[in-house]
mmCIF file of C-alpha atoms in Angstrom:
data_model
loop_
_atom_site.group_PDB
_atom_site.id
_atom_site.type_symbol
_atom_site.label_atom_id
_atom_site.label_comp_id
_atom_site.label_asym_id
_atom_site.label_seq_id
_atom_site.Cartn_x
_atom_site.Cartn_y
_atom_site.Cartn_z
ATOM 1 C CA SER A 18 -1.517 14.686 -5.582
ATOM 2 C CA GLY A 19 -4.517 12.896 -4.298
ATOM 3 C CA GLY A 20 -8.369 12.993 -3.906
ATOM 4 C CA GLU A 21 -10.702 12.096 -7.178
ATOM 5 C CA ALA A 22 -8.913 13.260 -10.138
ATOM 6 C CA LEU A 23 -11.932 13.780 -11.696
ATOM 7 C CA LEU A 24 -14.470 16.167 -10.140
ATOM 8 C CA GLN A 25 -12.219 18.455 -11.832
ATOM 9 C CA TRP A 26 -12.319 16.819 -14.736
ATOM 10 C CA LYS A 27 -12.289 20.306 -16.678
ATOM 11 C CA PHE A 28 -8.943 20.445 -14.174
ATOM 12 C CA THR A 29 -7.198 17.157 -14.850
ATOM 13 C CA LYS A 30 -7.890 16.393 -18.573
ATOM 14 C CA GLU A 31 -6.493 20.268 -19.118
ATOM 15 C CA ILE A 32 -2.766 19.130 -17.334
ATOM 16 C CA LEU A 33 -3.472 15.947 -18.975
ATOM 17 C CA GLN A 34 -3.566 18.262 -21.837
ATOM 18 C CA GLN A 35 -0.664 19.845 -20.843
ATOM 19 C CA CYS A 36 1.835 16.777 -20.093
ATOM 20 C CA ARG A 37 0.856 15.749 -22.967
ATOM 21 C CA GLU A 38 1.970 18.151 -25.786
ATOM 22 C CA LYS A 39 5.081 18.133 -23.346
ATOM 23 C CA GLU A 40 5.085 14.381 -23.606
ATOM 24 C CA ILE A 41 4.935 12.769 -20.593
ATOM 25 C CA HIS A 42 3.546 10.321 -19.891
ATOM 26 C CA THR A 43 0.315 10.117 -18.047
ATOM 27 C CA CYS A 44 -1.535 8.096 -15.555
ATOM 28 C CA VAL A 45 -5.166 8.466 -14.242
ATOM 29 C CA GLU A 46 -6.089 7.420 -10.808
ATOM 30 C CA SER A 47 -10.312 7.291 -10.057
ATOM 31 C CA ALA A 48 -12.925 4.991 -8.671
ATOM 32 C CA LEU A 49 -14.979 6.519 -11.970
ATOM 33 C CA ASN A 50 -17.979 7.015 -9.155
ATOM 34 C CA VAL A 51 -18.447 10.504 -11.773
ATOM 35 C CA ASP A 52 -20.468 11.019 -14.697
ATOM 36 C CA ARG A 53 -19.212 8.970 -17.740
ATOM 37 C CA THR A 54 -19.116 13.190 -19.199
ATOM 38 C CA ALA A 55 -15.473 13.364 -17.429
ATOM 39 C CA LEU A 56 -14.084 10.213 -17.810
ATOM 40 C CA VAL A 57 -14.781 10.916 -22.194
ATOM 41 C CA GLU A 58 -13.205 13.867 -21.767
ATOM 42 C CA VAL A 59 -9.631 12.777 -20.145
ATOM 43 C CA LEU A 60 -9.588 9.655 -21.824
ATOM 44 C CA PRO A 61 -7.795 10.848 -25.375
ATOM 45 C CA TYR A 62 -4.298 12.594 -23.384
ATOM 46 C CA THR A 63 -4.810 10.599 -20.350
ATOM 47 C CA ASP A 64 -1.845 6.783 -21.306
ATOM 48 C CA LEU A 65 -2.843 4.739 -18.324
ATOM 49 C CA PHE A 66 -5.540 5.050 -15.998
ATOM 50 C CA ILE A 67 -5.417 3.183 -12.875
ATOM 51 C CA THR A 68 -9.615 1.838 -11.060
ATOM 52 C CA ASP A 69 -10.426 -0.577 -8.582
ATOM 53 C CA ILE A 70 -13.255 -3.052 -8.370
ATOM 54 C CA LYS A 71 -14.894 -2.881 -4.474
ATOM 55 C CA HIS A 72 -17.256 -4.775 -4.719
ATOM 56 C CA MET A 73 -19.395 -6.467 -8.028
ATOM 57 C CA ASP A 74 -23.510 -6.182 -5.298
ATOM 58 C CA THR A 75 -24.442 -3.770 -5.169
ATOM 59 C CA GLU A 76 -25.514 -3.150 -2.126
ATOM 60 C CA VAL A 77 -22.581 -4.500 -0.108
ATOM 61 C CA HIS A 78 -20.639 -1.823 -1.438
ATOM 62 C CA ARG A 79 -22.859 0.759 -0.393
ATOM 63 C CA GLN A 80 -22.041 -0.801 3.690
ATOM 64 C CA TRP A 81 -19.336 -0.717 2.354
ATOM 65 C CA THR A 82 -18.667 2.732 0.857
ATOM 66 C CA GLY A 83 -21.594 4.207 1.397
ATOM 67 C CA ALA A 84 -22.085 4.285 -2.606
ATOM 68 C CA GLY A 85 -23.671 1.964 -5.124
ATOM 69 C CA ASN A 86 -20.820 0.721 -7.710
ATOM 70 C CA GLU A 87 -23.529 0.934 -10.533
ATOM 71 C CA ARG A 88 -21.448 3.620 -12.087
ATOM 72 C CA ILE A 89 -17.698 2.835 -11.637
ATOM 73 C CA LEU A 90 -19.256 -0.748 -13.282
ATOM 74 C CA ASP A 91 -20.625 1.483 -15.890
ATOM 75 C CA ASN A 92 -17.466 3.148 -16.163
ATOM 76 C CA ILE A 93 -14.752 0.819 -16.390
ATOM 77 C CA CYS A 94 -17.208 -0.489 -19.430
ATOM 78 C CA CYS A 95 -16.340 2.372 -21.550
ATOM 79 C CA LEU A 96 -13.162 2.775 -20.528
ATOM 80 C CA ALA A 97 -12.864 -0.555 -21.637
ATOM 81 C CA GLN A 98 -14.490 0.510 -25.094
ATOM 82 C CA SER A 99 -11.379 2.984 -25.028
ATOM 83 C CA SER A 100 -7.701 2.379 -26.631
ATOM 84 C CA THR A 101 -6.570 3.455 -23.882
ATOM 85 C CA PRO A 102 -4.433 0.691 -21.237
ATOM 86 C CA PHE A 103 -5.742 0.428 -17.713
ATOM 87 C CA VAL A 104 -5.451 -1.333 -14.825
ATOM 88 C CA ILE A 105 -8.131 -3.093 -11.937
ATOM 89 C CA ARG A 106 -6.960 -3.280 -8.090
ATOM 90 C CA LEU A 107 -9.124 -5.735 -6.178
ATOM 91 C CA PRO A 108 -8.300 -4.708 -3.012
ATOM 92 C CA ILE A 109 -9.432 -7.774 -0.912
ATOM 93 C CA ILE A 110 -10.615 -7.138 2.400
ATOM 94 C CA PRO A 111 -11.618 -10.835 5.264
ATOM 95 C CA ASN A 112 -15.313 -10.772 4.973
ATOM 96 C CA VAL A 113 -15.924 -8.398 3.563
ATOM 97 C CA ASN A 114 -14.873 -9.691 -0.616
ATOM 98 C CA ASP A 115 -12.556 -12.480 0.234
ATOM 99 C CA SER A 116 -15.195 -15.109 -1.721
ATOM 100 C CA MET A 117 -13.969 -16.711 -3.982
ATOM 101 C CA GLU A 118 -18.589 -16.056 -5.449
ATOM 102 C CA HIS A 119 -16.766 -12.451 -5.696
ATOM 103 C CA ILE A 120 -13.481 -13.988 -7.420
ATOM 104 C CA LYS A 121 -15.420 -15.367 -10.059
ATOM 105 C CA ALA A 122 -18.119 -12.295 -9.952
ATOM 106 C CA VAL A 123 -15.585 -9.966 -11.175
ATOM 107 C CA SER A 124 -13.569 -12.372 -13.216
ATOM 108 C CA ASP A 125 -16.964 -12.604 -15.366
ATOM 109 C CA PHE A 126 -17.235 -8.437 -15.892
ATOM 110 C CA LEU A 127 -13.412 -8.738 -17.248
ATOM 111 C CA ARG A 128 -14.342 -11.217 -19.838
ATOM 112 C CA GLN A 129 -16.747 -9.792 -21.227
ATOM 113 C CA LEU A 130 -15.287 -5.907 -21.229
ATOM 114 C CA GLU A 131 -13.943 -5.849 -25.232
ATOM 115 C CA THR A 132 -10.518 -5.082 -24.284
ATOM 116 C CA LYS A 133 -8.663 -6.197 -20.821
ATOM 117 C CA PRO A 134 -6.934 -4.714 -17.874
ATOM 118 C CA VAL A 135 -3.277 -5.089 -18.629
ATOM 119 C CA GLN A 136 -3.459 -6.113 -15.173
ATOM 120 C CA ILE A 137 -5.016 -7.173 -12.392
ATOM 121 C CA GLN A 138 -3.844 -6.156 -8.862
ATOM 122 C CA PHE A 139 -5.229 -8.254 -6.306
ATOM 123 C CA LEU A 140 -4.102 -5.674 -3.095
ATOM 124 C CA ARG A 141 -4.471 -7.447 0.366
ATOM 125 C CA PHE A 142 -5.725 -5.803 4.049
ATOM 126 C CA ARG A 143 -3.156 -3.509 5.848
ATOM 127 C CA ARG A 144 -3.927 -1.925 8.530
ATOM 128 C CA LEU A 145 -2.730 1.220 8.193
ATOM 129 C CA GLY A 146 -4.795 3.805 8.472
ATOM 130 C CA GLU A 147 -5.503 2.565 11.814
ATOM 131 C CA ASP A 148 -3.952 6.145 13.705
ATOM 132 C CA LYS A 149 -5.044 8.363 11.616
ATOM 133 C CA TYR A 150 -8.136 6.800 12.393
ATOM 134 C CA ARG A 151 -7.980 7.245 16.551
ATOM 135 C CA SER A 152 -5.940 11.124 15.480
ATOM 136 C CA LEU A 153 -9.114 11.979 13.823
ATOM 137 C CA GLY A 154 -11.799 10.687 17.183
ATOM 138 C CA TYR A 155 -13.060 8.425 14.788
ATOM 139 C CA PRO A 156 -13.870 4.747 15.718
ATOM 140 C CA TYR A 157 -11.471 2.225 13.528
ATOM 141 C CA ILE A 158 -14.915 -0.540 11.990
ATOM 142 C CA MET A 159 -11.883 -2.956 11.504
ATOM 143 C CA GLU A 160 -10.023 -3.175 14.809
ATOM 144 C CA ASN A 161 -11.060 -6.846 15.060
ATOM 145 C CA CYS A 162 -10.339 -7.641 11.028
ATOM 146 C CA ASN A 163 -6.966 -10.207 11.429
ATOM 147 C CA PRO A 164 -6.460 -12.327 9.709
ATOM 148 C CA ASP A 165 -3.854 -15.189 10.136
ATOM 149 C CA ARG A 166 -1.108 -13.745 7.023
ATOM 150 C CA SER A 167 -0.554 -17.988 5.809
ATOM 151 C CA GLU A 168 -4.482 -18.678 5.318
ATOM 152 C CA PHE A 169 -4.790 -14.897 3.770
ATOM 153 C CA GLU A 170 -1.928 -15.421 1.278
ATOM 154 C CA ALA A 171 -2.842 -18.753 0.014
ATOM 155 C CA ARG A 172 -6.496 -17.113 -0.023
ATOM 156 C CA ILE A 173 -4.647 -14.514 -2.740
ATOM 157 C CA LYS A 174 -3.020 -17.188 -4.156
ATOM 158 C CA GLU A 175 -6.167 -18.839 -4.780
ATOM 159 C CA MET A 176 -7.676 -15.906 -6.131
ATOM 160 C CA VAL A 177 -5.158 -14.843 -8.574
ATOM 161 C CA ASP A 178 -5.187 -18.201 -10.423
ATOM 162 C CA TYR A 179 -9.143 -18.940 -10.439
ATOM 163 C CA MET A 180 -8.183 -14.797 -12.767
ATOM 164 C CA ILE A 181 -5.584 -16.989 -14.671
ATOM 165 C CA SER A 182 -7.085 -19.564 -16.059
ATOM 166 C CA PHE A 183 -9.829 -17.533 -17.999
ATOM 167 C CA GLY A 184 -6.358 -16.160 -19.072
ATOM 168 C CA LEU A 185 -6.891 -12.230 -17.127
ATOM 169 C CA PRO A 186 -3.446 -11.148 -16.293
ATOM 170 C CA ALA A 187 -3.537 -10.729 -12.358
ATOM 171 C CA ALA A 188 -1.490 -10.463 -9.896
ATOM 172 C CA ALA A 189 -1.307 -10.498 -6.147
ATOM 173 C CA GLY A 190 0.395 -6.886 -4.720
#
């Protein structure tokens, strides 16, 4: 429905329980920047979990998102200790997290998890929010970000191939 479902985890848990009773497949998408209690409470009723890793460096993460990544990474570890399948998305932003050093750090983190994600999705940067920012009167901070598409695609393929070389289920798109 939009927003962060785990900020209202009691309501989310109730809906998930009702879906489970009616044998409706459930999926929760969350940034995981929440208290672990929220995650633990909804996991038994969730068939699939989707979350992002935006950056492994907590200060860079804070610079671009307004919050550090410690809770997020801790919750991913918790998720990996559960029996719930999960997907990790990596939104790739030019000059923010498109370096091989970052992908190596993500790979190292994912490889040490007790259970691996069922898929790691590399999401390409798109300028889709530009008009919305303007309509709200906000500056679009990615104004000058216009990567050469073929170079950007080649870089993403290299990142995907790197993860696959370690047996991680990575895919572009």
